[in-house]
Coordinates of C-alpha atoms in Angstrom, one line a residue:
Chain A
X1 CA 5.2 -27.6 26.2
X2 CA 4.4 -26.3 29.7
X3 CA 0.8 -27.1 29.3
X4 CA 1.6 -30.8 28.7
X5 CA 3.8 -30.7 31.8
X6 CA 0.9 -29.1 33.8
X7 CA -1.5 -31.7 32.5
X8 CA 0.9 -34.5 33.2
X9 CA 1.3 -33.3 36.8
X10 CA -2.4 -33.9 37.3
X11 CA -3.3 -36.7 35.0
X12 CA -0.1 -38.6 34.1
X13 CA -1.0 -38.5 30.5
X14 CA 2.5 -38.9 29.3
X15 CA 2.7 -42.6 30.2
X16 CA -0.7 -43.1 28.7
X17 CA 0.3 -41.4 25.4
X18 CA 3.5 -43.3 25.4
X19 CA 1.6 -46.6 25.7
X20 CA -0.7 -45.7 22.9
X21 CA 1.5 -44.0 20.4
X22 CA 5.1 -45.1 21.0
X23 CA 5.6 -48.4 19.3
X24 CA 7.5 -49.6 16.2
X25 CA 5.8 -50.5 13.0
X26 CA 7.2 -52.8 10.4
X27 CA 8.0 -50.6 7.4
X28 CA 7.7 -53.3 4.8
X29 CA 4.1 -54.2 5.6
X30 CA 2.7 -50.6 5.9
X31 CA 0.1 -49.9 3.2
X32 CA -2.2 -46.9 2.7
X33 CA -5.0 -49.5 2.9
X34 CA -4.3 -49.7 6.7
X35 CA -5.5 -46.1 6.9
X36 CA -9.0 -46.7 5.6
X37 CA -10.5 -46.9 9.1
X38 CA -9.0 -43.5 9.9
X39 CA -10.4 -42.2 6.6
X40 CA -13.8 -43.5 7.6
X41 CA -13.6 -41.6 10.9
X42 CA -12.6 -38.5 9.0
X43 CA -15.7 -38.8 6.8
X44 CA -17.9 -39.2 9.9
X45 CA -16.4 -36.0 11.3
X46 CA -17.2 -34.3 8.0
X47 CA -20.8 -35.5 8.4
X48 CA -21.0 -34.3 12.0
X49 CA -19.5 -30.9 11.1
X50 CA -21.6 -30.2 8.0
X51 CA -24.7 -31.8 9.6
X52 CA -24.4 -29.5 12.5
X53 CA -24.3 -26.5 10.1
X54 CA -27.2 -27.8 8.1
X55 CA -29.3 -28.4 11.2
X56 CA -29.2 -24.6 11.9
X57 CA -31.1 -23.9 8.6
X58 CA -33.1 -27.1 8.0
X59 CA -36.8 -27.3 9.2
X60 CA -37.8 -30.9 10.1
X61 CA -41.5 -30.9 9.3
X62 CA -43.3 -32.1 6.2
X63 CA -44.7 -28.6 5.5
X64 CA -41.3 -26.9 5.6
X65 CA -38.5 -29.4 5.0
X66 CA -38.6 -29.2 1.2
X67 CA -38.7 -25.4 1.2
X68 CA -35.9 -25.1 3.7
X69 CA -33.7 -27.4 1.4
X70 CA -34.7 -25.2 -1.5
X71 CA -33.4 -22.2 0.5
X72 CA -30.2 -24.1 1.1
X73 CA -29.9 -24.8 -2.6
X74 CA -30.3 -21.1 -3.4
X75 CA -27.5 -20.0 -1.1
X76 CA -24.1 -20.9 -2.6
X77 CA -22.3 -21.5 0.7
X78 CA -25.2 -23.5 2.2
X79 CA -25.5 -25.5 -1.0
X80 CA -21.7 -26.3 -0.8
X81 CA -22.1 -27.5 2.8
X82 CA -25.0 -29.7 1.7
X83 CA -22.9 -31.1 -1.2
X84 CA -20.1 -31.9 1.3
X85 CA -22.7 -33.7 3.5
X86 CA -24.1 -35.5 0.5
X87 CA -20.7 -36.7 -0.8
X88 CA -19.5 -37.3 2.7
X89 CA -22.3 -39.9 3.2
X90 CA -21.2 -41.7 0.0
X91 CA -17.6 -41.6 1.2
X92 CA -18.5 -42.9 4.6
X93 CA -20.4 -45.9 3.2
X94 CA -17.7 -46.8 0.6
X95 CA -14.8 -46.3 3.0
X96 CA -16.3 -48.4 5.8
X97 CA -16.9 -51.3 3.3
X98 CA -13.4 -51.0 2.0
X99 CA -12.1 -50.9 5.6
X100 CA -14.0 -54.0 6.4
X101 CA -12.7 -55.8 3.4
X102 CA -9.1 -54.8 4.2
X103 CA -9.5 -56.0 7.9
X104 CA -11.0 -59.3 6.6
X105 CA -8.2 -59.8 4.1
X106 CA -5.4 -59.3 6.6
X107 CA -7.2 -61.4 9.2
X108 CA -7.1 -58.5 11.7
X109 CA -10.4 -59.7 13.2
X110 CA -8.8 -62.8 14.7
X111 CA -7.6 -63.2 18.3
X112 CA -7.1 -60.8 20.2
X113 CA -9.1 -58.3 18.1
X114 CA -12.6 -59.9 18.1
X115 CA -14.1 -57.1 20.1
X116 CA -12.8 -54.5 17.7
X117 CA -14.5 -56.3 14.9
X118 CA -17.8 -56.6 16.7
X119 CA -17.9 -52.9 17.7
X120 CA -17.0 -52.2 14.0
X121 CA -20.1 -54.2 13.1
X122 CA -22.2 -51.8 15.2
X123 CA -20.5 -48.9 13.4
X124 CA -21.4 -50.4 10.0
X125 CA -25.0 -50.7 10.9
X126 CA -25.0 -47.2 12.4
X127 CA -23.6 -45.9 9.2
X128 CA -26.2 -47.6 7.0
X129 CA -28.8 -46.3 9.4
X130 CA -27.6 -42.8 9.0
X131 CA -27.6 -43.1 5.2
X132 CA -31.1 -44.5 5.3
X133 CA -32.6 -41.9 7.7
X134 CA -30.8 -39.0 6.1
X135 CA -32.2 -39.9 2.7
X136 CA -35.7 -38.9 3.7
X137 CA -34.9 -35.5 5.1
X138 CA -34.9 -33.4 1.9
X139 CA -38.5 -34.6 1.4
X140 CA -38.4 -34.7 -2.3
X141 CA -40.1 -37.4 -4.4
X142 CA -37.0 -39.7 -4.4
X143 CA -36.7 -39.3 -0.6
X144 CA -40.3 -40.0 0.0
X145 CA -40.8 -43.0 -2.2
X146 CA -37.4 -44.6 -1.5
X147 CA -38.3 -44.4 2.2
X148 CA -41.7 -45.9 1.6
X149 CA -40.2 -48.8 -0.3
X150 CA -37.3 -49.2 2.1
X151 CA -39.4 -49.3 5.2
X152 CA -41.9 -51.6 3.5
X153 CA -39.2 -54.2 3.3
X154 CA -39.3 -54.6 7.1
X155 CA -42.9 -55.7 6.7
X156 CA -41.7 -59.0 5.3
X157 CA -40.3 -60.0 8.7
X158 CA -42.5 -62.8 10.0
X159 CA -44.9 -62.0 12.8
X160 CA -43.4 -58.6 13.9
X161 CA -43.1 -57.1 10.4
X162 CA -46.2 -54.9 10.6
X163 CA -45.2 -53.6 14.0
X164 CA -41.7 -52.7 12.8
X165 CA -43.0 -50.8 9.8
X166 CA -45.5 -48.8 11.8
X167 CA -42.9 -48.2 14.5
X168 CA -40.4 -46.9 11.9
X169 CA -43.1 -44.7 10.2
X170 CA -45.1 -43.8 13.3
X171 CA -48.2 -44.9 11.5
X172 CA -49.2 -47.0 8.5
X173 CA -47.8 -44.7 5.9
X174 CA -44.8 -42.4 5.5
X175 CA -46.0 -39.0 6.7
X176 CA -44.7 -35.9 8.5
X177 CA -44.6 -38.0 11.7
X178 CA -42.0 -40.3 9.9
X179 CA -39.9 -37.3 9.0
X180 CA -39.8 -36.0 12.6
X181 CA -38.9 -39.5 13.8
X182 CA -36.2 -40.0 11.2
X183 CA -34.8 -36.6 12.0
X184 CA -34.4 -37.5 15.6
X185 CA -32.8 -40.8 14.8
X186 CA -30.5 -39.2 12.2
X187 CA -29.5 -36.3 14.5
X188 CA -29.3 -37.8 17.9
X189 CA -29.7 -41.5 18.3
X190 CA -27.3 -42.8 15.6
X191 CA -24.6 -40.1 16.0
X192 CA -24.6 -40.9 19.8
X193 CA -24.4 -44.6 19.0
X194 CA -21.6 -44.1 16.5
X195 CA -19.6 -41.8 18.8
X196 CA -19.8 -44.3 21.7
X197 CA -18.9 -47.3 19.5
X198 CA -16.2 -45.3 17.8
X199 CA -14.7 -44.4 21.2
X200 CA -14.4 -48.1 22.1
X201 CA -13.2 -49.1 18.6
X202 CA -10.5 -46.5 18.5
X203 CA -9.4 -47.2 22.1
X204 CA -9.1 -50.9 21.2
X205 CA -7.0 -50.2 18.1
X206 CA -4.6 -48.0 20.0
X207 CA -4.4 -50.3 22.9
X208 CA -3.7 -53.4 20.8
X209 CA -1.9 -51.7 18.0
X210 CA -2.6 -52.6 14.4
X211 CA -2.5 -56.3 13.7
X212 CA 0.7 -56.2 11.6
X213 CA 2.7 -54.6 14.5
X214 CA 2.6 -58.0 16.2
X215 CA 5.4 -59.1 13.9
X216 CA 7.7 -56.6 15.7
X217 CA 6.8 -58.0 19.1
X218 CA 7.4 -61.6 17.8
X219 CA 10.8 -60.7 16.4
X220 CA 11.7 -59.0 19.6
X221 CA 10.8 -62.1 21.6
X222 CA 13.0 -64.2 19.4
X223 CA 15.8 -61.7 19.7
X224 CA 15.8 -60.8 16.0
X225 CA 14.9 -58.0 13.7
X226 CA 11.9 -57.5 11.5
X227 CA 12.7 -57.9 7.8
X228 CA 12.8 -54.5 6.1
X229 CA 13.2 -52.6 9.4
X230 CA 10.8 -50.6 11.5
X231 CA 9.6 -47.0 11.9
X232 CA 8.1 -45.4 14.9
X233 CA 4.3 -45.2 14.9
X234 CA 4.6 -41.7 16.2
X235 CA 5.5 -39.5 14.3
X236 CA 6.3 -41.4 11.0
X237 CA 3.2 -43.6 10.6
X238 CA 0.8 -41.0 12.0
X239 CA 2.0 -38.4 9.4
X240 CA 1.5 -40.9 6.6
X241 CA -2.0 -41.4 7.8
X242 CA -2.6 -37.7 7.9
X243 CA -1.4 -37.4 4.3
X244 CA -3.8 -40.2 3.2
X245 CA -6.7 -38.7 5.0
X246 CA -5.9 -35.3 3.6
X247 CA -6.0 -36.7 0.1
X248 CA -9.4 -38.3 0.8
X249 CA -10.5 -34.9 2.1
X250 CA -9.3 -33.2 -1.1
X251 CA -11.2 -35.8 -3.2
X252 CA -14.4 -35.1 -1.2
X253 CA -14.1 -31.3 -1.7
X254 CA -13.4 -31.6 -5.4
X255 CA -16.5 -33.9 -5.9
X256 CA -18.7 -31.6 -3.8
X257 CA -17.6 -28.6 -5.8
X258 CA -17.7 -30.3 -9.2
X259 CA -21.0 -32.3 -8.7
X260 CA -23.2 -30.4 -6.2
X261 CA -26.1 -32.3 -4.5
X262 CA -29.3 -32.0 -6.4
X263 CA -32.9 -31.8 -5.3
X264 CA -35.9 -33.4 -7.0
X265 CA -39.5 -32.3 -7.1
X266 CA -41.3 -31.9 -3.7
X267 CA -42.6 -35.1 -2.2
X268 CA -46.1 -35.9 -3.4
X269 CA -47.6 -38.7 -1.2
X270 CA -50.4 -38.9 -3.8
X271 CA -47.8 -39.4 -6.6
X272 CA -49.8 -37.5 -9.2
X273 CA -46.8 -37.4 -11.5
X274 CA -46.5 -41.3 -11.4
X275 CA -42.9 -41.1 -10.2
X276 CA -41.3 -44.6 -10.0
X277 CA -38.9 -44.9 -7.1
X278 CA -35.4 -46.2 -7.4
X279 CA -33.0 -47.0 -4.6
X280 CA -29.8 -45.1 -3.8
X281 CA -26.8 -46.7 -5.6
X282 CA -25.5 -48.7 -2.6
X283 CA -28.8 -50.6 -2.4
X284 CA -28.8 -51.4 -6.1
X285 CA -27.4 -54.9 -5.5
X286 CA -30.3 -55.7 -3.1
X287 CA -32.7 -54.1 -5.5
X288 CA -31.4 -56.3 -8.3
X289 CA -31.3 -59.4 -6.1
X290 CA -35.0 -59.0 -5.2
X291 CA -35.8 -59.4 -8.8
X292 CA -34.5 -63.0 -8.7
X293 CA -36.8 -64.0 -5.9
X294 CA -40.3 -63.6 -7.4
X295 CA -43.5 -63.8 -5.5
X296 CA -43.5 -65.8 -2.3
X297 CA -39.7 -66.1 -2.3
X298 CA -39.4 -62.4 -1.7
X299 CA -38.9 -63.1 1.9
X300 CA -35.6 -64.7 1.1
X301 CA -34.2 -61.5 -0.3
X302 CA -35.9 -59.1 2.1
X303 CA -35.4 -60.9 5.4
X304 CA -33.2 -64.0 4.8
X305 CA -30.2 -62.5 3.2
X306 CA -29.9 -59.5 5.5
X307 CA -30.2 -61.8 8.4
X308 CA -27.5 -64.1 7.1
X309 CA -25.4 -61.0 6.6
X310 CA -25.8 -59.9 10.2
X311 CA -25.1 -63.3 11.6
X312 CA -22.0 -63.7 9.5
X313 CA -20.9 -60.1 10.4
X314 CA -21.2 -60.6 14.1
X315 CA -20.3 -64.3 14.2
X316 CA -17.2 -64.1 12.0
X317 CA -14.5 -64.0 14.7
X318 CA -16.2 -67.0 16.3
X319 CA -17.0 -69.1 13.2
X320 CA -13.6 -68.7 11.8
X321 CA -11.4 -70.9 13.9
X322 CA -8.6 -70.8 11.4
X323 CA -5.9 -68.9 13.2
X324 CA -3.6 -68.5 10.2
X325 CA -3.2 -65.1 8.7
X326 CA -1.6 -66.2 5.5
X327 CA -3.6 -65.8 2.3
X328 CA -2.8 -69.3 1.0
X329 CA -4.0 -70.9 4.2
X330 CA -7.4 -69.3 4.1
X331 CA -8.8 -70.5 0.7
X332 CA -12.4 -70.9 2.0
X333 CA -12.8 -67.6 3.8
X334 CA -11.1 -65.5 1.1
X335 CA -12.8 -67.5 -1.7
X336 CA -16.2 -66.9 -0.3
X337 CA -15.6 -63.3 0.4
X338 CA -14.2 -62.9 -3.2
X339 CA -17.4 -64.4 -4.7
X340 CA -19.6 -62.2 -2.5
X341 CA -17.7 -59.0 -3.5
X342 CA -17.8 -59.9 -7.2
X343 CA -21.5 -60.7 -6.9
X344 CA -22.3 -57.4 -5.2
X345 CA -20.4 -55.4 -7.9
X346 CA -22.1 -57.4 -10.7
X347 CA -25.6 -57.0 -9.1
X348 CA -25.0 -53.2 -8.6
X349 CA -24.0 -52.9 -12.2
X350 CA -26.9 -54.9 -13.6
X351 CA -29.3 -53.1 -11.2
X352 CA -28.0 -49.7 -12.3
X353 CA -28.4 -50.7 -16.0
X354 CA -32.0 -51.8 -15.4
X355 CA -33.3 -48.6 -13.8
X356 CA -35.5 -46.7 -16.3
X357 CA -33.5 -43.7 -17.3
X358 CA -35.0 -40.6 -19.0
X359 CA -34.1 -40.8 -22.6
X360 CA -33.1 -37.5 -24.2
X361 CA -35.6 -36.6 -26.8
X362 CA -34.1 -36.9 -30.3
X363 CA -37.1 -35.3 -31.9
X364 CA -38.9 -37.0 -34.8
X365 CA -36.5 -38.6 -37.3
X366 CA -37.6 -39.6 -40.8
X367 CA -35.2 -42.6 -40.8
X368 CA -34.5 -43.5 -37.2
X369 CA -31.9 -46.3 -36.5
X370 CA -32.8 -49.2 -34.3
X371 CA -29.7 -49.1 -32.1
X372 CA -29.7 -45.3 -31.8
X373 CA -33.3 -44.3 -31.6
X374 CA -35.5 -47.3 -30.9
X375 CA -33.7 -49.7 -28.6
X376 CA -32.9 -47.0 -25.9
X377 CA -36.5 -46.0 -25.7
X378 CA -37.7 -49.6 -25.3
X379 CA -35.0 -50.4 -22.8
X380 CA -35.8 -47.5 -20.6
X381 CA -39.6 -47.7 -20.7
X382 CA -40.5 -51.3 -21.4
X383 CA -37.6 -53.6 -20.2
X384 CA -38.4 -53.5 -16.5
X385 CA -41.4 -55.8 -17.4
X386 CA -40.5 -57.1 -20.9
X387 CA -36.9 -57.9 -20.0
X388 CA -36.9 -61.5 -19.0
X389 CA -40.6 -62.0 -18.2
X390 CA -43.8 -60.7 -19.7
X391 CA -43.9 -62.8 -22.9
X392 CA -42.3 -60.3 -25.2
X393 CA -38.6 -59.5 -24.7
X394 CA -37.6 -56.0 -25.9
X395 CA -34.0 -56.0 -25.0
X396 CA -32.7 -57.0 -28.4
X397 CA -33.6 -56.9 -32.1
X398 CA -34.3 -60.6 -32.2
X399 CA -36.4 -60.3 -29.1
X400 CA -38.6 -57.7 -30.6
X401 CA -39.0 -59.4 -33.9
X402 CA -39.4 -63.0 -32.7
X403 CA -40.9 -63.2 -29.2
X404 CA -44.2 -62.6 -27.5
X405 CA -47.5 -64.4 -27.1
X406 CA -48.9 -62.5 -30.1
X407 CA -45.8 -62.5 -32.3
X408 CA -44.9 -60.9 -34.5
X409 CA -45.5 -57.5 -32.8
X410 CA -43.7 -55.7 -35.6
X411 CA -44.7 -56.1 -39.2
X412 CA -42.0 -54.4 -41.3
X413 CA -43.4 -51.7 -43.5
X414 CA -46.8 -51.6 -41.8
X415 CA -46.6 -49.5 -38.6
X416 CA -50.3 -49.2 -38.0
X417 CA -50.9 -52.9 -38.2
X418 CA -48.0 -53.7 -35.9
X419 CA -49.2 -54.7 -32.4
X420 CA -46.2 -52.8 -30.9
X421 CA -47.5 -49.5 -32.2
X422 CA -51.1 -50.3 -31.4
X423 CA -50.2 -51.0 -27.8
X424 CA -48.2 -47.9 -27.4
X425 CA -51.0 -45.7 -29.0
X426 CA -53.6 -47.5 -26.9
X427 CA -55.7 -48.5 -30.0
X428 CA -55.4 -52.0 -28.6
X429 CA -56.0 -52.0 -24.9
X430 CA -54.4 -52.1 -22.4
X431 CA -52.2 -49.3 -23.4
X432 CA -48.5 -49.8 -22.8
X433 CA -46.4 -49.1 -20.6
X434 CA -48.9 -50.6 -18.3
X435 CA -50.1 -48.3 -15.5
X436 CA -47.7 -45.5 -16.5
X437 CA -47.7 -42.4 -18.7
X438 CA -47.7 -43.3 -22.4
X439 CA -44.5 -42.7 -24.4
X440 CA -44.2 -39.3 -26.0
X441 CA -45.6 -38.6 -29.4
X442 CA -42.1 -38.2 -30.8
X443 CA -41.0 -41.6 -29.5
X444 CA -44.0 -43.4 -30.9
X445 CA -43.6 -41.6 -34.2
X446 CA -40.0 -42.7 -34.4
X447 CA -41.0 -46.3 -33.8
X448 CA -43.6 -45.9 -36.6
X449 CA -41.0 -44.4 -39.0
X450 CA -38.6 -47.2 -38.2
X451 CA -41.2 -49.9 -38.9
X452 CA -42.2 -48.1 -42.1
X453 CA -38.5 -48.2 -43.2
X454 CA -38.6 -52.0 -43.0
X455 CA -37.8 -52.4 -39.3
X456 CA -34.1 -53.0 -40.0
X457 CA -31.5 -53.9 -37.4
X458 CA -29.5 -50.8 -38.0
Chain B
X1 CA -35.1 -60.4 77.4
X2 CA -33.4 -57.5 79.0
X3 CA -34.4 -54.0 78.1
X4 CA -32.0 -52.5 75.6
X5 CA -30.5 -55.8 74.4
X6 CA -30.3 -56.0 70.7
X7 CA -32.5 -58.7 69.2
X8 CA -30.5 -61.0 67.0
X9 CA -31.7 -61.3 63.4
X10 CA -33.7 -64.4 62.7
X11 CA -31.0 -66.2 60.7
X12 CA -32.8 -69.5 60.8
X13 CA -35.5 -68.4 58.5
X14 CA -33.2 -66.5 56.0
X15 CA -29.8 -68.0 56.6
X16 CA -28.2 -65.9 53.8
X17 CA -29.9 -62.7 54.4
X18 CA -28.1 -60.2 56.6
X19 CA -28.6 -56.4 56.6
X20 CA -25.9 -55.8 54.0
X21 CA -27.2 -58.3 51.4
X22 CA -30.7 -57.1 52.0
X23 CA -29.7 -53.6 51.1
X24 CA -27.7 -54.7 48.1
X25 CA -30.7 -56.7 46.8
X26 CA -33.0 -53.8 47.5
X27 CA -30.8 -51.3 45.7
X28 CA -30.3 -53.6 42.7
X29 CA -34.1 -54.1 42.5
X30 CA -34.8 -50.4 42.7
X31 CA -32.2 -49.7 40.0
X32 CA -33.6 -52.4 37.7
X33 CA -37.1 -51.0 38.2
X34 CA -36.0 -47.5 37.2
X35 CA -34.2 -48.9 34.1
X36 CA -37.3 -50.9 33.1
X37 CA -39.3 -47.8 33.7
X38 CA -37.2 -45.7 31.3
X39 CA -37.2 -48.5 28.7
X40 CA -40.9 -49.2 28.9
X41 CA -41.9 -45.6 28.7
X42 CA -39.6 -45.1 25.7
X43 CA -41.3 -48.0 23.9
X44 CA -44.8 -46.7 24.9
X45 CA -43.8 -43.2 23.8
X46 CA -42.6 -44.3 20.4
X47 CA -45.3 -46.8 19.8
X48 CA -47.6 -45.6 17.0
X49 CA -51.3 -45.0 17.8
X50 CA -53.6 -47.7 16.6
X51 CA -54.5 -47.3 13.0
X52 CA -58.1 -48.3 13.6
X53 CA -58.5 -45.5 16.1
X54 CA -57.5 -42.8 13.5
X55 CA -60.0 -40.0 13.1
X56 CA -62.8 -40.4 10.6
X57 CA -62.7 -37.9 7.7
X58 CA -65.4 -36.8 5.3
X59 CA -64.2 -37.6 1.7
X60 CA -67.4 -37.0 -0.3
X61 CA -71.0 -37.8 -0.8
X62 CA -72.4 -41.2 -1.9
X63 CA -73.2 -39.8 -5.4
X64 CA -69.5 -39.0 -5.9
X65 CA -68.6 -42.6 -6.3
X66 CA -70.0 -44.0 -9.6
X67 CA -70.6 -47.8 -9.7
X68 CA -67.8 -50.1 -10.8
X69 CA -65.1 -47.6 -10.7
X70 CA -62.4 -46.4 -8.3
X71 CA -61.9 -42.8 -7.2
X72 CA -58.8 -41.4 -5.6
X73 CA -59.5 -39.4 -2.5
X74 CA -57.2 -37.9 0.1
X75 CA -57.1 -38.5 3.8
X76 CA -55.2 -36.1 6.1
X77 CA -56.2 -36.7 9.7
X78 CA -53.3 -38.5 11.2
X79 CA -50.5 -36.1 10.4
X80 CA -51.5 -33.5 8.0
X81 CA -49.6 -35.3 5.2
X82 CA -52.1 -36.5 2.5
X83 CA -52.6 -40.2 2.2
X84 CA -54.1 -41.6 -1.0
X85 CA -57.1 -43.9 -0.7
X86 CA -59.2 -45.4 -3.5
X87 CA -63.0 -45.4 -2.9
X88 CA -64.4 -48.3 -4.8
X89 CA -68.1 -48.8 -5.5
X90 CA -68.6 -52.3 -6.6
X91 CA -71.3 -55.0 -6.3
X92 CA -73.4 -52.5 -4.4
X93 CA -70.9 -51.8 -1.6
X94 CA -68.3 -49.2 -0.9
X95 CA -64.7 -50.1 -0.1
X96 CA -61.8 -47.9 1.0
X97 CA -58.5 -49.3 -0.4
X98 CA -55.1 -48.0 0.5
X99 CA -53.4 -46.9 -2.7
X100 CA -50.0 -48.5 -1.9
X101 CA -49.1 -51.8 -3.6
X102 CA -48.7 -54.6 -1.0
X103 CA -45.4 -55.7 -2.5
X104 CA -43.1 -52.7 -1.7
X105 CA -45.7 -50.0 -1.4
X106 CA -45.3 -48.1 -4.7
X107 CA -48.3 -46.0 -5.6
X108 CA -50.7 -48.0 -7.8
X109 CA -52.8 -46.6 -10.6
X110 CA -56.4 -47.3 -11.5
X111 CA -56.9 -48.3 -15.1
X112 CA -60.5 -47.5 -16.1
X113 CA -60.2 -49.6 -19.2
X114 CA -59.1 -52.8 -17.5
X115 CA -61.0 -52.1 -14.3
X116 CA -57.8 -53.1 -12.4
X117 CA -55.2 -51.5 -10.3
X118 CA -51.7 -51.6 -11.8
X119 CA -48.4 -51.1 -10.0
X120 CA -45.7 -49.4 -12.1
X121 CA -42.8 -50.8 -10.1
X122 CA -42.9 -54.5 -10.6
X123 CA -46.2 -55.0 -12.5
X124 CA -48.5 -56.3 -9.7
X125 CA -52.2 -56.3 -10.7
X126 CA -55.2 -56.0 -8.4
X127 CA -58.9 -56.3 -9.3
X128 CA -61.5 -53.7 -8.3
X129 CA -61.9 -55.2 -4.9
X130 CA -58.2 -55.0 -4.3
X131 CA -57.5 -58.7 -4.6
X132 CA -54.0 -59.4 -6.0
X133 CA -54.2 -61.1 -9.4
X134 CA -50.7 -61.1 -10.8
X135 CA -47.2 -59.9 -10.1
X136 CA -45.2 -60.1 -6.8
X137 CA -47.8 -58.6 -4.5
X138 CA -48.3 -61.1 -1.7
X139 CA -51.7 -60.1 -0.5
X140 CA -54.8 -57.9 -1.4
X141 CA -54.6 -54.1 -1.0
X142 CA -55.0 -52.9 2.6
X143 CA -58.4 -51.6 3.5
X144 CA -59.3 -48.6 5.5
X145 CA -62.2 -48.0 7.8
X146 CA -65.2 -46.7 5.8
X147 CA -68.5 -45.5 7.2
X148 CA -71.5 -44.1 5.5
X149 CA -73.4 -41.5 7.6
X150 CA -76.5 -40.3 5.7
X151 CA -75.2 -39.2 2.4
X152 CA -71.6 -38.7 3.6
X153 CA -68.8 -41.1 3.1
X154 CA -66.2 -41.1 6.0
X155 CA -62.9 -43.0 6.0
X156 CA -60.4 -43.7 8.8
X157 CA -57.3 -45.6 9.5
X158 CA -55.9 -48.7 7.9
X159 CA -57.2 -52.1 8.9
X160 CA -54.3 -54.5 8.9

């Protein structure tokens, strides 16, 4: 390699590369989980690459954004690049969280790697910022209303809340000005921040080596050998890393090909179709959590918990004075983290279940079954209010038959005198679902037929 | 004093200050001022215009707004993106209410039967004047500037 020689003559890169890459790694401890950070970096470069291509065809204005995405959707190659960008965003969020969990589990944030952890915190916030700002750019209904709700949350911050919201939106509502602002943040500010932080993060990792390599140094000091032997970081470990990242890349491509990114109806700030926003899946846990803090306690969920998260994230290497890296000696740290992870998964699942989903029309059935035809409709259209509050509970057979302020709402055999039907038809006001489009004629007819049949739990 | 002799600096008054430290302090101050200048102008650049100062826009004639009901009109001035505003005619006066729920800003719907605004997201309820009656909404609906000029009804930016 004459070029390397030429470069080395001028920059002495050989000694630098040797410092960074030439160290032994304990074979026994190596796990593909140690490559999650590298995989996160890969997904960022996927975003940068596909984002750059998309930027050449996307038009960042409220008048043209949606049409330009439609154009992208209609061109197979452009659509595929957008799908890669869409799935890459999901990958990046998932991988960075898994990476953080892994680093936490193996105590790699402890001395001397506190700075690496802190810079990683900046990378996490930058990643979530990219996900949030990128969500608005297609300018469809979901983008518009999820951003309206998402930015509204900042308004709960005491004193400065209103300023934060109008600073984010460039005005009191989400408008074309917001789109331009988010575009600049998504395209310039956050990528620059992430690149800078990533540079520092990556340098620190190479400089200090991964935390488990310390075992080798310790063994060397004591004149012994690491149990299970070692392998050189370059080339052995690096090639394993490349294999793992390639597999992640293949998964990304397969998902992008198999499940292309979609596009909803154009953003309608007047919401004539009465669209009800729902958050992107990684915010489902917060979305569900907010439901447990009714009324004035909202501020706990909207401001308090995110603040606690940030304090814990950036304070962790300093709060956690326990120097041990053994799992058994860290019951509190690992126990707490375990509970938080389980809670997030559970909340995401419950939140996902509670989102009103479009129920496929089954047409009118003469003898509909409760579990097959009635309960799904009630759950999708009524349970967001009549789930745990709102008097009547519609999430189970017993609930429908035996709860409510005006119970019974179902009189078996008599659909027209059942309050449930009267409310759905609007013959008793207010018509349900409150403030939304009525159920379809088919759906109401099925409920009537089911009551006529004796309102059985079938 | 002889001609041509160099006057000694007055070190009694500023014992720490010689030429070198003076220049260092001066350069640091200049650098800080430039930094603050960039930061300050960035903030001023990004700061949104005052909502109250938004342009007034004609949304209809007095007769368009029947008593004791709410009418959805559109406001465009600030950005070209339509913004929904309910004009309410109640108790002999006109109000301009922003059509976003004050909980998480979903779009509310006017129910003519109930004479209330209902939010489809978490069930907040507001009366015709926009006062929050039920649900998680923490405050009344935001109002916007409203002026009547002759027969014309004009609305402007949001009043926080």
